[in-house]
Each structure stands twice: as structure tokens, then as C-alpha cells.
Amino acid sequence: MRASRRAARGPPSVYARRITESTIVIDRRYRGFEQIAQGGYTSGLLAGFLGGAARVGLRGGVPMERPLEVREVAAGVALCDQDELLAEASRTPPLDRQR
């Protein structure tokens, strides 16, 4: 019975979560270049704030070991170091794995 109820409602929305401003600190073990966080790890962190598939654009080197702000913006989320934009992430449709 439970499975049929779930099927009738459809899958839960991965975009239903409300994003609030947050602070993250990237640990040194995720180092890419000297004093810069690895881009793939940073992208994954930002995609996690959106709760699903995301397109992430890195705008510059992301520093490690200090607080960085994650802010909600119209298209998704932005990672900032004070007033400097470091990266932006926006929601995208999930990949069609049937092709």
C-alpha cells in the first residue's frame, strides 16, 4: 500500500529545500593548487546547497581555512569571500540516462 501511495504522489522535489545564507570553511586536505581549494570539491559543495543537479562556474581561486559565505541569489547560490564572487551554482535538469 505504501508503495502505491508514493507512486501516486510522484517523486519528491529535490528543489523544495529553502536555501539560507551560510558560512563554510574548506579544509586544507581539499587543496588543489597552493592555498587554493580543489575545484571539483568546491563545485560539489555548492551543488549540495541546491539539492540536485547543478551547473557551477568558478570565478577565481577559492581560499581554504577561512570562512566563506554561501548566499542565495536569483539563479541559485553564490560563494563569496566578503564582497568578492568566487563561484556561482544554478539548478539544471538531471541528466537523461536513457540515451
CSV table of N, CA and C in Angstrom, one decimal:
chain,number,residue,atom,x,y,z
A,1,MET,N,0.8,-1.2,0.0
A,1,MET,CA,0.0,0.0,0.0
A,1,MET,C,0.9,1.3,0.0
A,2,ARG,N,1.9,1.2,0.8
A,2,ARG,CA,2.8,2.4,0.8
A,2,ARG,C,3.4,2.8,-0.5
A,3,ALA,N,3.9,1.7,-1.2
A,3,ALA,CA,4.5,2.0,-2.5
A,3,ALA,C,3.5,2.6,-3.5
A,4,SER,N,2.3,2.2,-3.5
A,4,SER,CA,1.3,2.8,-4.4
A,4,SER,C,1.0,4.2,-4.1
A,5,ARG,N,1.0,4.5,-2.8
A,5,ARG,CA,0.8,5.9,-2.4
A,5,ARG,C,1.9,6.8,-2.9
A,6,ARG,N,3.1,6.3,-2.7
A,6,ARG,CA,4.3,7.0,-3.1
A,6,ARG,C,4.3,7.3,-4.6
A,7,ALA,N,3.9,6.2,-5.4
A,7,ALA,CA,3.9,6.3,-6.8
A,7,ALA,C,2.8,7.3,-7.3
A,8,ALA,N,1.7,7.4,-6.6
A,8,ALA,CA,0.6,8.3,-6.9
A,8,ALA,C,1.0,9.8,-6.7
A,9,ARG,N,1.8,10.0,-5.7
A,9,ARG,CA,2.3,11.4,-5.4
A,9,ARG,C,3.4,11.8,-6.3
A,10,GLY,N,4.2,10.9,-6.8
A,10,GLY,CA,5.3,11.2,-7.6
A,10,GLY,C,6.5,11.3,-6.8
A,11,PRO,N,7.7,11.5,-7.4
A,11,PRO,CA,8.9,11.6,-6.6
A,11,PRO,C,9.0,13.0,-5.9
A,12,PRO,N,9.7,13.0,-4.7
A,12,PRO,CA,9.8,14.2,-4.0
A,12,PRO,C,10.6,15.2,-4.8
A,13,SER,N,10.3,16.5,-4.7
A,13,SER,CA,11.1,17.5,-5.4
A,13,SER,C,12.4,17.7,-4.7
A,14,VAL,N,13.5,17.6,-5.5
A,14,VAL,CA,14.8,17.8,-5.0
A,14,VAL,C,15.1,19.3,-4.8
A,15,TYR,N,14.2,20.2,-5.3
A,15,TYR,CA,14.4,21.6,-5.2
A,15,TYR,C,13.6,22.3,-4.2
A,16,ALA,N,12.9,21.5,-3.3
A,16,ALA,CA,12.0,22.1,-2.4
A,16,ALA,C,12.7,22.8,-1.2
A,17,ARG,N,13.9,22.4,-0.9
A,17,ARG,CA,14.6,22.9,0.2
A,17,ARG,C,14.9,24.4,0.1
A,18,ARG,N,14.6,25.2,1.1
A,18,ARG,CA,14.9,26.6,1.1
A,18,ARG,C,16.4,26.8,1.5
A,19,ILE,N,17.1,27.7,0.8
A,19,ILE,CA,18.5,27.9,1.0
A,19,ILE,C,18.6,29.2,1.9
A,20,THR,N,19.4,29.1,2.9
A,20,THR,CA,19.7,30.2,3.8
A,20,THR,C,21.1,30.6,3.7
A,21,GLU,N,21.4,31.8,4.0
A,21,GLU,CA,22.8,32.2,4.0
A,21,GLU,C,23.6,31.3,5.0
A,22,SER,N,24.8,30.9,4.6
A,22,SER,CA,25.6,30.0,5.4
A,22,SER,C,27.0,30.4,5.2
A,23,THR,N,27.8,29.9,6.1
A,23,THR,CA,29.3,30.0,6.1
A,23,THR,C,29.9,28.7,6.0
A,24,ILE,N,30.9,28.5,5.1
A,24,ILE,CA,31.6,27.2,5.0
A,24,ILE,C,33.1,27.5,5.1
A,25,VAL,N,33.8,26.6,5.6
A,25,VAL,CA,35.3,26.6,5.7
A,25,VAL,C,35.8,25.4,5.0
A,26,ILE,N,36.6,25.5,3.9
A,26,ILE,CA,37.1,24.4,3.2
A,26,ILE,C,38.5,24.0,3.8
A,27,ASP,N,38.5,22.7,4.3
A,27,ASP,CA,39.7,22.2,4.9
A,27,ASP,C,40.9,22.0,4.0
A,28,ARG,N,42.1,22.2,4.5
A,28,ARG,CA,43.3,22.1,3.7
A,28,ARG,C,43.5,20.8,3.0
A,29,ARG,N,42.9,19.7,3.4
A,29,ARG,CA,43.0,18.4,2.7
A,29,ARG,C,42.4,18.4,1.4
A,30,TYR,N,41.6,19.4,1.1
A,30,TYR,CA,40.9,19.6,-0.3
A,30,TYR,C,41.7,20.6,-1.1
A,31,ARG,N,43.0,20.6,-1.0
A,31,ARG,CA,43.8,21.6,-1.7
A,31,ARG,C,44.0,21.2,-3.1
A,32,GLY,N,43.9,22.1,-4.0
A,32,GLY,CA,44.1,21.9,-5.5
A,32,GLY,C,45.5,22.5,-5.7
A,33,PHE,N,45.7,23.7,-6.0
A,33,PHE,CA,46.9,24.4,-6.1
A,33,PHE,C,47.3,25.0,-4.7
A,34,GLU,N,48.5,25.6,-4.6
A,34,GLU,CA,48.9,26.2,-3.3
A,34,GLU,C,47.9,27.2,-2.8
A,35,GLN,N,47.4,26.9,-1.6
A,35,GLN,CA,46.4,27.8,-0.9
A,35,GLN,C,45.0,27.9,-1.6
A,36,ILE,N,44.8,27.1,-2.6
A,36,ILE,CA,43.5,27.1,-3.3
A,36,ILE,C,42.8,25.8,-3.2
A,37,ALA,N,41.5,25.8,-3.0
A,37,ALA,CA,40.7,24.6,-2.8
A,37,ALA,C,40.5,24.0,-4.2
A,38,GLN,N,40.4,22.6,-4.2
A,38,GLN,CA,40.2,21.9,-5.4
A,38,GLN,C,38.8,22.2,-6.0
A,39,GLY,N,38.8,22.5,-7.3
A,39,GLY,CA,37.6,23.0,-7.9
A,39,GLY,C,36.4,22.0,-7.9
A,40,GLY,N,36.7,20.7,-8.1
A,40,GLY,CA,35.6,19.7,-8.1
A,40,GLY,C,34.9,19.6,-6.7
A,41,TYR,N,35.7,19.7,-5.7
A,41,TYR,CA,35.2,19.6,-4.3
A,41,TYR,C,34.3,20.8,-4.0
A,42,THR,N,34.8,22.0,-4.4
A,42,THR,CA,34.1,23.2,-4.2
A,42,THR,C,32.8,23.2,-5.0
A,43,SER,N,32.8,22.7,-6.2
A,43,SER,CA,31.6,22.6,-7.0
A,43,SER,C,30.6,21.7,-6.4
A,44,GLY,N,31.0,20.6,-5.9
A,44,GLY,CA,30.1,19.6,-5.2
A,44,GLY,C,29.5,20.2,-4.0
A,45,LEU,N,30.3,21.0,-3.2
A,45,LEU,CA,29.7,21.6,-2.0
A,45,LEU,C,28.5,22.6,-2.4
A,46,LEU,N,28.8,23.4,-3.4
A,46,LEU,CA,27.7,24.3,-3.9
A,46,LEU,C,26.5,23.6,-4.4
A,47,ALA,N,26.7,22.5,-5.2
A,47,ALA,CA,25.6,21.7,-5.7
A,47,ALA,C,24.8,21.1,-4.6
A,48,GLY,N,25.5,20.8,-3.5
A,48,GLY,CA,24.7,20.2,-2.3
A,48,GLY,C,23.8,21.2,-1.7
A,49,PHE,N,24.0,22.5,-1.8
A,49,PHE,CA,23.1,23.5,-1.3
A,49,PHE,C,21.8,23.6,-2.2
A,50,LEU,N,21.9,23.2,-3.4
A,50,LEU,CA,20.8,23.2,-4.3
A,50,LEU,C,20.0,21.9,-4.3
A,51,GLY,N,20.6,20.8,-3.7
A,51,GLY,CA,19.9,19.6,-3.5
A,51,GLY,C,19.7,18.8,-4.8
A,52,GLY,N,20.4,19.0,-5.8
A,52,GLY,CA,20.2,18.2,-7.1
A,52,GLY,C,21.2,18.6,-8.1
A,53,ALA,N,20.9,18.3,-9.4
A,53,ALA,CA,21.9,18.6,-10.4
A,53,ALA,C,22.1,20.1,-10.5
A,54,ALA,N,23.4,20.5,-10.8
A,54,ALA,CA,23.7,21.9,-10.8
A,54,ALA,C,24.8,22.2,-11.8
A,55,ARG,N,24.8,23.4,-12.3
A,55,ARG,CA,25.9,23.9,-13.1
A,55,ARG,C,26.7,24.9,-12.3
A,56,VAL,N,28.0,24.7,-12.1
A,56,VAL,CA,28.8,25.5,-11.2
A,56,VAL,C,29.9,26.2,-12.1
A,57,GLY,N,30.0,27.5,-11.9
A,57,GLY,CA,31.0,28.3,-12.5
A,57,GLY,C,32.0,28.9,-11.5
A,58,LEU,N,33.2,28.5,-11.6
A,58,LEU,CA,34.2,29.1,-10.7
A,58,LEU,C,34.8,30.4,-11.3
A,59,ARG,N,34.8,31.4,-10.5
A,59,ARG,CA,35.2,32.7,-11.0
A,59,ARG,C,36.6,33.1,-10.6
A,60,GLY,N,37.2,32.3,-9.6
A,60,GLY,CA,38.5,32.6,-9.2
A,60,GLY,C,39.0,31.5,-8.2
A,61,GLY,N,40.2,31.6,-7.7
A,61,GLY,CA,40.6,30.7,-6.7
A,61,GLY,C,39.9,30.8,-5.4
A,62,VAL,N,39.5,29.6,-4.9
A,62,VAL,CA,38.7,29.6,-3.6
A,62,VAL,C,39.7,29.3,-2.5
A,63,PRO,N,39.8,30.2,-1.6
A,63,PRO,CA,40.8,30.1,-0.5
A,63,PRO,C,40.3,29.0,0.5
A,64,MET,N,41.3,28.4,1.2
A,64,MET,CA,41.0,27.4,2.2
A,64,MET,C,41.2,28.0,3.6
A,65,GLU,N,40.7,27.2,4.6
A,65,GLU,CA,40.9,27.5,6.0
A,65,GLU,C,40.4,28.9,6.5
A,66,ARG,N,39.4,29.5,5.8
A,66,ARG,CA,38.8,30.7,6.3
A,66,ARG,C,37.3,30.7,5.9
A,67,PRO,N,36.5,31.4,6.7
A,67,PRO,CA,35.1,31.4,6.4
A,67,PRO,C,34.7,32.1,5.1
A,68,LEU,N,33.9,31.4,4.3
A,68,LEU,CA,33.4,31.9,3.0
A,68,LEU,C,31.8,31.9,3.1
A,69,GLU,N,31.2,32.9,2.5
A,69,GLU,CA,29.7,33.0,2.6
A,69,GLU,C,29.1,32.3,1.4
A,70,VAL,N,28.0,31.5,1.7
A,70,VAL,CA,27.2,31.0,0.6
A,70,VAL,C,25.9,31.8,0.7
A,71,ARG,N,25.6,32.5,-0.4
A,71,ARG,CA,24.4,33.4,-0.4
A,71,ARG,C,23.4,32.9,-1.5
A,72,GLU,N,22.1,33.0,-1.2
A,72,GLU,CA,21.1,32.7,-2.1
A,72,GLU,C,21.0,33.9,-3.1
A,73,VAL,N,21.0,33.5,-4.4
A,73,VAL,CA,20.8,34.5,-5.5
A,73,VAL,C,19.7,34.0,-6.4
A,74,ALA,N,19.3,34.9,-7.3
A,74,ALA,CA,18.1,34.5,-8.2
A,74,ALA,C,18.3,33.2,-8.9
A,75,ALA,N,19.5,32.9,-9.4
A,75,ALA,CA,19.7,31.7,-10.2
A,75,ALA,C,20.0,30.5,-9.3
A,76,GLY,N,20.4,30.7,-8.1
A,76,GLY,CA,20.8,29.5,-7.2
A,76,GLY,C,21.6,30.0,-6.0
A,77,VAL,N,22.9,29.7,-6.0
A,77,VAL,CA,23.7,30.2,-4.8
A,77,VAL,C,25.0,30.7,-5.3
A,78,ALA,N,25.6,31.6,-4.5
A,78,ALA,CA,26.9,32.2,-4.8
A,78,ALA,C,27.8,32.0,-3.7
A,79,LEU,N,29.1,31.7,-3.9
A,79,LEU,CA,30.1,31.6,-2.9
A,79,LEU,C,31.0,32.9,-2.9
A,80,CYS,N,31.0,33.5,-1.8
A,80,CYS,CA,31.7,34.9,-1.7
A,80,CYS,C,32.7,34.9,-0.6
A,81,ASP,N,33.8,35.6,-0.8
A,81,ASP,CA,34.8,36.0,0.2
A,81,ASP,C,34.6,37.5,0.4
A,82,GLN,N,33.9,37.8,1.4
A,82,GLN,CA,33.5,39.2,1.7
A,82,GLN,C,32.7,39.6,0.5
A,83,ASP,N,33.1,40.6,-0.3
A,83,ASP,CA,32.4,41.1,-1.5
A,83,ASP,C,32.8,40.5,-2.8
A,84,GLU,N,33.8,39.6,-2.7
A,84,GLU,CA,34.4,39.0,-4.0
A,84,GLU,C,33.6,37.7,-4.3
A,85,LEU,N,33.1,37.7,-5.5
A,85,LEU,CA,32.4,36.5,-6.0
A,85,LEU,C,33.4,35.4,-6.4
A,86,LEU,N,33.3,34.3,-5.8
A,86,LEU,CA,34.3,33.2,-6.1
A,86,LEU,C,33.7,32.1,-7.0
A,87,ALA,N,32.4,31.8,-6.9
A,87,ALA,CA,31.7,30.8,-7.7
A,87,ALA,C,30.2,31.0,-7.6
A,88,GLU,N,29.5,30.5,-8.6
A,88,GLU,CA,28.1,30.5,-8.7
A,88,GLU,C,27.6,29.2,-9.1
A,89,ALA,N,26.5,28.7,-8.5
A,89,ALA,CA,25.8,27.5,-8.9
A,89,ALA,C,24.4,27.7,-9.2
A,90,SER,N,23.9,27.1,-10.3
A,90,SER,CA,22.5,27.2,-10.6
A,90,SER,C,21.9,25.8,-10.9
A,91,ARG,N,20.6,25.7,-10.7
A,91,ARG,CA,19.9,24.4,-10.9
A,91,ARG,C,19.9,24.0,-12.3
A,92,THR,N,20.0,22.8,-12.7
A,92,THR,CA,19.9,22.3,-14.0
A,92,THR,C,19.0,21.0,-14.0
A,93,PRO,N,18.4,20.6,-15.1
A,93,PRO,CA,17.7,19.4,-15.1
A,93,PRO,C,18.6,18.2,-14.9
A,94,PRO,N,18.2,17.1,-14.3
A,94,PRO,CA,19.1,16.0,-14.2
A,94,PRO,C,19.4,15.4,-15.6
A,95,LEU,N,20.5,14.7,-15.7
A,95,LEU,CA,20.9,14.1,-17.0
A,95,LEU,C,19.9,13.0,-17.3
A,96,ASP,N,19.6,12.9,-18.6
A,96,ASP,CA,18.7,11.8,-19.1
A,96,ASP,C,19.6,10.6,-19.4
A,97,ARG,N,19.6,9.6,-18.5
A,97,ARG,CA,20.5,8.5,-18.6
A,97,ARG,C,20.0,7.4,-19.6
A,98,GLN,N,18.8,7.7,-20.2
A,98,GLN,CA,18.2,6.7,-21.1
A,98,GLN,C,18.9,6.7,-22.5
A,99,ARG,N,19.6,7.7,-22.8
A,99,ARG,CA,20.1,7.9,-24.2
A,99,ARG,C,21.4,7.1,-24.4
